[in-house]
mmCIF file of C-alpha atoms in Angstrom:
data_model
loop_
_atom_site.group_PDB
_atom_site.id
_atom_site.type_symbol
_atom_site.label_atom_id
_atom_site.label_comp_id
_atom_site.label_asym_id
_atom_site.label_seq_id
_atom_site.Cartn_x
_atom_site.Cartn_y
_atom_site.Cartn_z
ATOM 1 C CA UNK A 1 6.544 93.407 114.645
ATOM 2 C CA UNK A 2 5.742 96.970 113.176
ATOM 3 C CA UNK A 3 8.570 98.201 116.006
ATOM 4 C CA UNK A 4 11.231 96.778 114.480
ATOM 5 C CA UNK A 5 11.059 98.237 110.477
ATOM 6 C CA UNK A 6 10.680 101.940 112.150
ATOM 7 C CA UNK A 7 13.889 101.853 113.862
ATOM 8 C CA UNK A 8 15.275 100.529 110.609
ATOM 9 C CA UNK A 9 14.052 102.706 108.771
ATOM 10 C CA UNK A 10 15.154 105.897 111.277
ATOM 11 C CA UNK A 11 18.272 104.654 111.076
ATOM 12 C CA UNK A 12 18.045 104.983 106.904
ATOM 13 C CA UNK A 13 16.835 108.110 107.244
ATOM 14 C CA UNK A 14 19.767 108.885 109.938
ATOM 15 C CA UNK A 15 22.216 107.932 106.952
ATOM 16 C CA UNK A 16 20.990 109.221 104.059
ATOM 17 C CA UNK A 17 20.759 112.564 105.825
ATOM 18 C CA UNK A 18 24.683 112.213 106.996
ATOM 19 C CA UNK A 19 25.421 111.588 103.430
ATOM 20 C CA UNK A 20 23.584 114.187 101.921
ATOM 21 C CA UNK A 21 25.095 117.030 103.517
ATOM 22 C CA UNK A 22 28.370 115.863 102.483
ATOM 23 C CA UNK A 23 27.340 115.482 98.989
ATOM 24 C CA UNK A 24 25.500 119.132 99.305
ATOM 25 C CA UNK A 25 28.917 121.125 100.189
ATOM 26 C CA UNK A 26 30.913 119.009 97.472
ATOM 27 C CA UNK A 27 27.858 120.114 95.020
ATOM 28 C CA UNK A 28 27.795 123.932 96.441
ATOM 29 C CA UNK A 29 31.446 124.098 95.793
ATOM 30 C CA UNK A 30 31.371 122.818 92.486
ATOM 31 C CA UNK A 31 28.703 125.270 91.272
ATOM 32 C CA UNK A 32 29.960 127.338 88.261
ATOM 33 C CA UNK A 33 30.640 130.933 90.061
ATOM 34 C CA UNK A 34 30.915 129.925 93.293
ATOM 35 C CA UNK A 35 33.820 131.703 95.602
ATOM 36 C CA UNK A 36 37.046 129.158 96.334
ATOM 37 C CA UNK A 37 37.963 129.106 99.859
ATOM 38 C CA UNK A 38 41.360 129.344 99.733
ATOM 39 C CA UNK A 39 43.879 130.240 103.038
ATOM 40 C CA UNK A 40 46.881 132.044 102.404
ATOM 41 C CA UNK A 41 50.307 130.001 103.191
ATOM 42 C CA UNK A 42 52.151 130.430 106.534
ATOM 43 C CA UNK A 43 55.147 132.730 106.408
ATOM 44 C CA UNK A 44 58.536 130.544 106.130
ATOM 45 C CA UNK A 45 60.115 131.494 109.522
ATOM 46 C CA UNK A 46 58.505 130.317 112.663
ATOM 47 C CA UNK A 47 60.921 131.412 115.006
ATOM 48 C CA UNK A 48 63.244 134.829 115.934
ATOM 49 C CA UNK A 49 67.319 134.136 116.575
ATOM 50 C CA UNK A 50 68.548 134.891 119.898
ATOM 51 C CA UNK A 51 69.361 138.742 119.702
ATOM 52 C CA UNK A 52 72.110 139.536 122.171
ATOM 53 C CA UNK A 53 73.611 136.367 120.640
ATOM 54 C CA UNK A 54 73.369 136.906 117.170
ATOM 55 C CA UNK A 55 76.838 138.565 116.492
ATOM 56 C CA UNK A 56 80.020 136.779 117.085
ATOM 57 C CA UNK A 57 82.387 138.359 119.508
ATOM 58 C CA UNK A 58 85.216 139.190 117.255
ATOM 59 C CA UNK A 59 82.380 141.024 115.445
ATOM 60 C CA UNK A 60 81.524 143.099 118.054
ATOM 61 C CA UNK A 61 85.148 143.937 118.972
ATOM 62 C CA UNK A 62 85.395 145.100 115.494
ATOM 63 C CA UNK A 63 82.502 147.393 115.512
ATOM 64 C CA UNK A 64 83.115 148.805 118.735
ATOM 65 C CA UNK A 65 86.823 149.228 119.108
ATOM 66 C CA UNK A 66 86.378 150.089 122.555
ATOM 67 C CA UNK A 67 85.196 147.160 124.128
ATOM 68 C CA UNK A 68 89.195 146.074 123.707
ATOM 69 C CA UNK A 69 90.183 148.603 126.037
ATOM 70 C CA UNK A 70 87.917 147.497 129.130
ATOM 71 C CA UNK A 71 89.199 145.026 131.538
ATOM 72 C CA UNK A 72 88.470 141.270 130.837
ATOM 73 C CA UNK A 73 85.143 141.345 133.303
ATOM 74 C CA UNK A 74 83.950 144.677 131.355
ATOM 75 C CA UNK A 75 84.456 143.347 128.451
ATOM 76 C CA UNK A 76 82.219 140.130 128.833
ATOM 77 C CA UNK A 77 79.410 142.774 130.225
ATOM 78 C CA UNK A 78 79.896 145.011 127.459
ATOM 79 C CA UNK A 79 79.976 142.013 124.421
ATOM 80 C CA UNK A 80 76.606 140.442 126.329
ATOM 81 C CA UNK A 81 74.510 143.316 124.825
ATOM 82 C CA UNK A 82 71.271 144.581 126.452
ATOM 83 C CA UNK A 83 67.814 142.893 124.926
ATOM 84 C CA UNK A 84 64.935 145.149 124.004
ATOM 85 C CA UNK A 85 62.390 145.007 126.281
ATOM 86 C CA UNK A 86 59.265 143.268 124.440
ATOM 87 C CA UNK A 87 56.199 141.728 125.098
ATOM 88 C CA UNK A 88 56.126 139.105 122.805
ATOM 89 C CA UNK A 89 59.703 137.515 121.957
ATOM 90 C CA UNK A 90 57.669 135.113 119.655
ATOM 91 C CA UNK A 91 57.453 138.199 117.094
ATOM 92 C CA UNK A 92 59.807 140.595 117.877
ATOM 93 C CA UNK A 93 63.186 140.367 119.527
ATOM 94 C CA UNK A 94 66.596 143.157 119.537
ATOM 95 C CA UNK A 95 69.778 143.581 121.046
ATOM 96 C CA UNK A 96 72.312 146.953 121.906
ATOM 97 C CA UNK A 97 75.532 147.384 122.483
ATOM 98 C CA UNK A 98 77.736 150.775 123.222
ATOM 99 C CA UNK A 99 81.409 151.045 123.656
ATOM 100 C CA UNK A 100 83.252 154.275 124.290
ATOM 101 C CA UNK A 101 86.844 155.204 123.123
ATOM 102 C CA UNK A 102 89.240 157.806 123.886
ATOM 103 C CA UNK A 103 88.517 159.577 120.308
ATOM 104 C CA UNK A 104 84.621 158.501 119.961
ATOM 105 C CA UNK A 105 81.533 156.453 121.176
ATOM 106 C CA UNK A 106 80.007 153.304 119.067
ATOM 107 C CA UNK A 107 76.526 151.690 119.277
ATOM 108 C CA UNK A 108 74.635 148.864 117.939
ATOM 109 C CA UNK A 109 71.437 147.763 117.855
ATOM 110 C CA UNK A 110 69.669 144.860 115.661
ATOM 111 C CA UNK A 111 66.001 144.224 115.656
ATOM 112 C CA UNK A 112 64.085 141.146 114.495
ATOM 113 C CA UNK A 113 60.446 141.122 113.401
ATOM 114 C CA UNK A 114 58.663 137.919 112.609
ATOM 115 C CA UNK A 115 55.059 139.417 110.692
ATOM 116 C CA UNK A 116 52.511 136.986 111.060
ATOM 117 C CA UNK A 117 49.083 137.833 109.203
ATOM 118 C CA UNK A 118 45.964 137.656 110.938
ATOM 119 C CA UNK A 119 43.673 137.363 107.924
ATOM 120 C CA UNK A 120 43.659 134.351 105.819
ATOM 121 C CA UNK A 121 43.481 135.950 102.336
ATOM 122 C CA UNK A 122 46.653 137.456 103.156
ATOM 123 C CA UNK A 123 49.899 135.540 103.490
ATOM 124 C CA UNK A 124 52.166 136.195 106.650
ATOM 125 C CA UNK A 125 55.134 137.081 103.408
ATOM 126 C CA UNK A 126 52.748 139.873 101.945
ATOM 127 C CA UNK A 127 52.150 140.865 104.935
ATOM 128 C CA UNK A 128 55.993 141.426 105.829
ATOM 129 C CA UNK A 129 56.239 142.838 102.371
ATOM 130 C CA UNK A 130 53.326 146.168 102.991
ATOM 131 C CA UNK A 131 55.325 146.628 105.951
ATOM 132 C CA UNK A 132 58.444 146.918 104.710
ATOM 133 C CA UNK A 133 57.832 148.974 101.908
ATOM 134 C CA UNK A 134 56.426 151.350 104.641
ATOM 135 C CA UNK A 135 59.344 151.504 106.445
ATOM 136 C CA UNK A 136 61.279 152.548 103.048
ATOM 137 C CA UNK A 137 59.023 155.295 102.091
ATOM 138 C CA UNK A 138 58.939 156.348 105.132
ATOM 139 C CA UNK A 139 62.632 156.885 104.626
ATOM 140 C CA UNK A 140 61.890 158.926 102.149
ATOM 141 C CA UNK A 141 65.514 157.664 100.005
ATOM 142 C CA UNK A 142 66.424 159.811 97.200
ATOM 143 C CA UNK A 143 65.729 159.006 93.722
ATOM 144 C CA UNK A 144 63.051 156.208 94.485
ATOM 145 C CA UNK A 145 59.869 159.080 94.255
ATOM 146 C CA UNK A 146 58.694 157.525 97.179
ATOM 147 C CA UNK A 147 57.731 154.254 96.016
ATOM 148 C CA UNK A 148 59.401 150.858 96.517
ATOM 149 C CA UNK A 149 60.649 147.829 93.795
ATOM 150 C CA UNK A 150 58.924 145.109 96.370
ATOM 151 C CA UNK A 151 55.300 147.230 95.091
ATOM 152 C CA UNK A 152 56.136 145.486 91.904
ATOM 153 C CA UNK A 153 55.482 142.230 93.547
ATOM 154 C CA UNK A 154 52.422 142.569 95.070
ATOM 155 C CA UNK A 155 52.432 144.491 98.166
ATOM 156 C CA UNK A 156 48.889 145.608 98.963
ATOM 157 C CA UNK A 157 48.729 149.412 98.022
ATOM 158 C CA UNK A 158 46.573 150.381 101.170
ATOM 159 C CA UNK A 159 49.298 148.648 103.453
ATOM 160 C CA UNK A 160 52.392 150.489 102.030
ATOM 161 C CA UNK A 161 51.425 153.618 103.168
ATOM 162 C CA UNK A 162 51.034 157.206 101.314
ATOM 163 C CA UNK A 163 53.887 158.062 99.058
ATOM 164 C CA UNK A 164 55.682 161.055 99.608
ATOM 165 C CA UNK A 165 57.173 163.488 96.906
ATOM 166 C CA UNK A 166 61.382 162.604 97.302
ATOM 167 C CA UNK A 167 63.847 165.603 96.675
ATOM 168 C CA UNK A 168 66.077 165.565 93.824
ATOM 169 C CA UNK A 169 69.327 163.473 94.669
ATOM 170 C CA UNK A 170 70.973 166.466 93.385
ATOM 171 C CA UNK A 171 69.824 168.783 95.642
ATOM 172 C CA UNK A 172 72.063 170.456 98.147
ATOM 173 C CA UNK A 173 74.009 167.336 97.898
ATOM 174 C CA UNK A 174 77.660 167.705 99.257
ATOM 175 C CA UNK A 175 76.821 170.235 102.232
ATOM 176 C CA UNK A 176 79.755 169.826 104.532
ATOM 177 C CA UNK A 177 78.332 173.305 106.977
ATOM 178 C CA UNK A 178 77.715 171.569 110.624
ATOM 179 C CA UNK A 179 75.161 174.080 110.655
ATOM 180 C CA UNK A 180 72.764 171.925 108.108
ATOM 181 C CA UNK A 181 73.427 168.898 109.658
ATOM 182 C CA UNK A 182 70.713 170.015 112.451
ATOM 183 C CA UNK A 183 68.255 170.042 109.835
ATOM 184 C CA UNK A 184 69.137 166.564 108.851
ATOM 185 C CA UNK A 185 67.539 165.127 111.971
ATOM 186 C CA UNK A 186 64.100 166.997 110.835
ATOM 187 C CA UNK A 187 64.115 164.366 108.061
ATOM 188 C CA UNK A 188 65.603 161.191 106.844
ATOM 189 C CA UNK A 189 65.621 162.699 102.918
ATOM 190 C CA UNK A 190 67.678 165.623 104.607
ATOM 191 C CA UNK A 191 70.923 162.891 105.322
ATOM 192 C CA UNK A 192 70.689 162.618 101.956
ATOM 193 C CA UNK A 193 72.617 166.494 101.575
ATOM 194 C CA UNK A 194 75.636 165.318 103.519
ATOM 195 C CA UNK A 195 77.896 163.042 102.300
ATOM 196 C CA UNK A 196 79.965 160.071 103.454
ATOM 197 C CA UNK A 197 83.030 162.127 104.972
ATOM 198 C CA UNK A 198 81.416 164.952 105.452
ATOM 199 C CA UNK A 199 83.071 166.418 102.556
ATOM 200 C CA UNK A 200 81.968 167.503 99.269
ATOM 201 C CA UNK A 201 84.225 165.876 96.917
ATOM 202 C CA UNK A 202 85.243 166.331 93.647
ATOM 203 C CA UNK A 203 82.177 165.482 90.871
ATOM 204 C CA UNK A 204 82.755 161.457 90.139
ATOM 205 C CA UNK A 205 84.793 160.910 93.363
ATOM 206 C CA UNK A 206 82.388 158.295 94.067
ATOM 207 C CA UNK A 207 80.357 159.910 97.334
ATOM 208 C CA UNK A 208 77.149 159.803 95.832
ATOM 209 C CA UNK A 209 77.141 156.199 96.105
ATOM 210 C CA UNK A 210 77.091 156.956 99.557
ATOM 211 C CA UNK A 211 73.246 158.691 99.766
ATOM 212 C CA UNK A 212 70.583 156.552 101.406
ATOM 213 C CA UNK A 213 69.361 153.738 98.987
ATOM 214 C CA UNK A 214 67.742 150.484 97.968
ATOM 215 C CA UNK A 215 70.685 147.983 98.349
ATOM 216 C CA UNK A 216 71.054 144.566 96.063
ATOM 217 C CA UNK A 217 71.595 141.484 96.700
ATOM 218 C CA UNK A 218 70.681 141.058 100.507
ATOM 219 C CA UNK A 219 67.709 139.321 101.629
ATOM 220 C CA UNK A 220 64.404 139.574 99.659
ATOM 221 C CA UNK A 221 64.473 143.483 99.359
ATOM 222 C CA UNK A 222 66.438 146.020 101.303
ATOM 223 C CA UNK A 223 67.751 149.667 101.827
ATOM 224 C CA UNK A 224 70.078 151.755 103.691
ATOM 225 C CA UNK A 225 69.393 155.403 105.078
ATOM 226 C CA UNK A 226 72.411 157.305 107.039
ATOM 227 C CA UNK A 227 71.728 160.341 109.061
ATOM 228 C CA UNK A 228 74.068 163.045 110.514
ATOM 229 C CA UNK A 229 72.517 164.973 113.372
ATOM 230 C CA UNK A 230 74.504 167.592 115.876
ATOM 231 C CA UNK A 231 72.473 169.382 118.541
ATOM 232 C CA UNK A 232 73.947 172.878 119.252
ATOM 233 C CA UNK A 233 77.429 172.977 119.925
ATOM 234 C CA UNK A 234 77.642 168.731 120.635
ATOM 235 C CA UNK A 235 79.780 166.765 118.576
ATOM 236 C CA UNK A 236 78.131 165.525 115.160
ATOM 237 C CA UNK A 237 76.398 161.783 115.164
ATOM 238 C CA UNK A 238 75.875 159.454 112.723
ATOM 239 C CA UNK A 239 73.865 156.746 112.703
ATOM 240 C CA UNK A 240 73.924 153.952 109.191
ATOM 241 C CA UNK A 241 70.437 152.420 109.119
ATOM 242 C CA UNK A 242 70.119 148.731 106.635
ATOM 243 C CA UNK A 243 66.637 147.086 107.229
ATOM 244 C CA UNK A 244 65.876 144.330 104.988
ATOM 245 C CA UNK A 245 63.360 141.720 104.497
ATOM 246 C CA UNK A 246 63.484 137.925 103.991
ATOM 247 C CA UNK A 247 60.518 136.018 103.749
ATOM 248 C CA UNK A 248 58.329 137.259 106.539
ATOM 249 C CA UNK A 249 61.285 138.591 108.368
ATOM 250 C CA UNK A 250 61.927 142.064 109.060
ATOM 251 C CA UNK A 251 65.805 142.846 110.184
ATOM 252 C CA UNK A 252 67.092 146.052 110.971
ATOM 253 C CA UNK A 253 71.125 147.286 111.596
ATOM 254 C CA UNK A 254 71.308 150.433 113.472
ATOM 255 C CA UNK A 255 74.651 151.761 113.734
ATOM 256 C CA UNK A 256 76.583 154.870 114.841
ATOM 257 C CA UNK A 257 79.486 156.861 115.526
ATOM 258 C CA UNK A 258 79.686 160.007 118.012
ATOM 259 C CA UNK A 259 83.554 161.579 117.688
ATOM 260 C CA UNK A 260 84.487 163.143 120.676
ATOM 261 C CA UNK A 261 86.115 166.214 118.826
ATOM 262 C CA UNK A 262 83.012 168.880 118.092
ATOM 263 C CA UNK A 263 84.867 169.310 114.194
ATOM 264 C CA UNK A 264 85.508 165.866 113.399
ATOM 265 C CA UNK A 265 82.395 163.896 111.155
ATOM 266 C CA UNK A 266 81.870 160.599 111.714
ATOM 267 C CA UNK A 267 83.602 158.559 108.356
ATOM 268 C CA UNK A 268 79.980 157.649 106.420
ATOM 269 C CA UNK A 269 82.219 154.716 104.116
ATOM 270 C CA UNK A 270 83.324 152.879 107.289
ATOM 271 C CA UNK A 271 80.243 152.299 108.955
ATOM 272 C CA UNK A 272 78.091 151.824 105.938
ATOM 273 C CA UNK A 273 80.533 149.108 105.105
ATOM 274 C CA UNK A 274 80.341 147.420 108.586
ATOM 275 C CA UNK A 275 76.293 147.836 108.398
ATOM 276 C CA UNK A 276 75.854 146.051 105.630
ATOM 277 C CA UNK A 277 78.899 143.488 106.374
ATOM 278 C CA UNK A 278 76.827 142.835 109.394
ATOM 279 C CA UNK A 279 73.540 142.456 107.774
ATOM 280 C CA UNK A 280 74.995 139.633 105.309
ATOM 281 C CA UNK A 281 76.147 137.995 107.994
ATOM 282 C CA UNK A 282 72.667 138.181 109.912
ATOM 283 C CA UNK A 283 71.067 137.144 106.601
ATOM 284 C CA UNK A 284 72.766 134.530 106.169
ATOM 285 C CA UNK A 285 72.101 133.254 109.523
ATOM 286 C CA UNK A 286 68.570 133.544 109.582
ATOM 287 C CA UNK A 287 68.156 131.565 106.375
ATOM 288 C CA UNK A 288 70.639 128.622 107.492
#
């Protein structure tokens, strides 16, 4: 008979203990001073768009006028793109494309970057955020002093990277001598000096708008660098850079132009336009 109230009163024991830890974490975490767990939110975009498919054909034709000169086979090869080679398409994805002309070659390249955070204090969106105001100092764009609007908005300091002393805009802006454009491709500040023809212009013409800078009204924060190289007696190259962020989304537009005369300067205007055209329409896309 004595059997029988010990397993009863085991099992009371059993419950009260089950019920008391329970209570003991709701008390702990109710204790005045006591550290909130909290875990950061997932970043908005889960998935990367299809690269090589992410610009429409007649886009493509328009960025690289010679595609419409190759034969109907070539031209399906050519408008299909080449992917980057990657290890993880879950987080990173890109896409070329070259054409060559009779009076200059064209290429295109687009990269995606889905940041994802490893550490739950830190959202996958701040994360996206350091690393894309590293990118733009790195760029080193005149007139910012090396540090970024999206460090208004909460970018952790020790992920943005060290920031750099900037040139004056004014300084040697205008250049048109081929012979500085070598030193541009020592530095991104240094495309800064040349200007969007290649030409000086006259003061108030407008160029200036032209320099590498923080751009409006695309995505959550972007910029645009543009760099004019030559090496020794090749013709000159440009290449119009627009990386922007959206969300925890890193996009960047790399095109440029490669005349086939040795004295002729890729036009700056025309494919800054057709950069940024492009990353609207990219933008746009990846936010539905």
């Amino acid at each position: 008979m004595a059997y029988v109230p010990g397993v009863a009163l085991l099992a009371a024991l059993a419950v009260g203990c089950s019920a008391g830890s329970v209570g003991g974490a709701s008390d702990a975490d109710s204790k005045p001073g006591s550290p909130a767990v909290t875990t950061a939110p997932p970043g908005k975009y889960r998935t990367l768009p299809a690269p090589c498919r992410a610009v429409p054909d007649s886009t493509l034709k328009d960025l690289l006028p010679g595609i419409a000169q190759l034969s109907r086979q070539q031209q399906e090869k050519a408008l299909r793109g080449a992917a980057t080679i990657t290890y993880d398409t879950d987080r990173k994805v890109g896409c070329s494309w070259k054409s060559t002309a009779p009076d200059s070659s064209r290429n295109l390249t687009i990269d995606f970057e889905r940041v994802v955070s490893y550490d739950p204090a830190v959202s996958d969106e701040d994360r996206a955020r350091a690393l894309y105001v590293k990118k733009e100092n790195a760029a080193e764009l005149p007139g910012t002093g090396g540090g970024s609007p999206e460090k208004s908005k909460g970018a952790p300091a020790s992920a943005g990277g060290e920031e750099k002393e900037t040139p004056k805009p004014g300084d040697d802006q205008g250049s048109a001598d081929p012979s500085a454009s070598s030193s541009a491709a020592s530095s991104p500040s240094a495309s800064a000096s040349a200007t969007a023809s290649g030409d000086p212009g006259p003061s108030g013409s407008g160029d200036e708008d032209l320099r590498p800078r923080v751009l409006d009204g695309l995505g959550d924060a972007a910029f645009l660098d543009d760099l004019l190289t030559r090496a020794g007696s090749t013709a000159q190259h440009r290449t119009v850079s627009v990386v922007f962020r959206t969300s925890n989304v890193l996009v960047t537009v790399r095109y440029g132009e490669q005349p086939t005369l040795v004295t002729k300067v890729p036009d700056s205007r025309e494919l800054q336009e057709k950069a940024r055209s492009l990353a609207r329409k990219l933008a746009e896309a990846i936010s539905g």
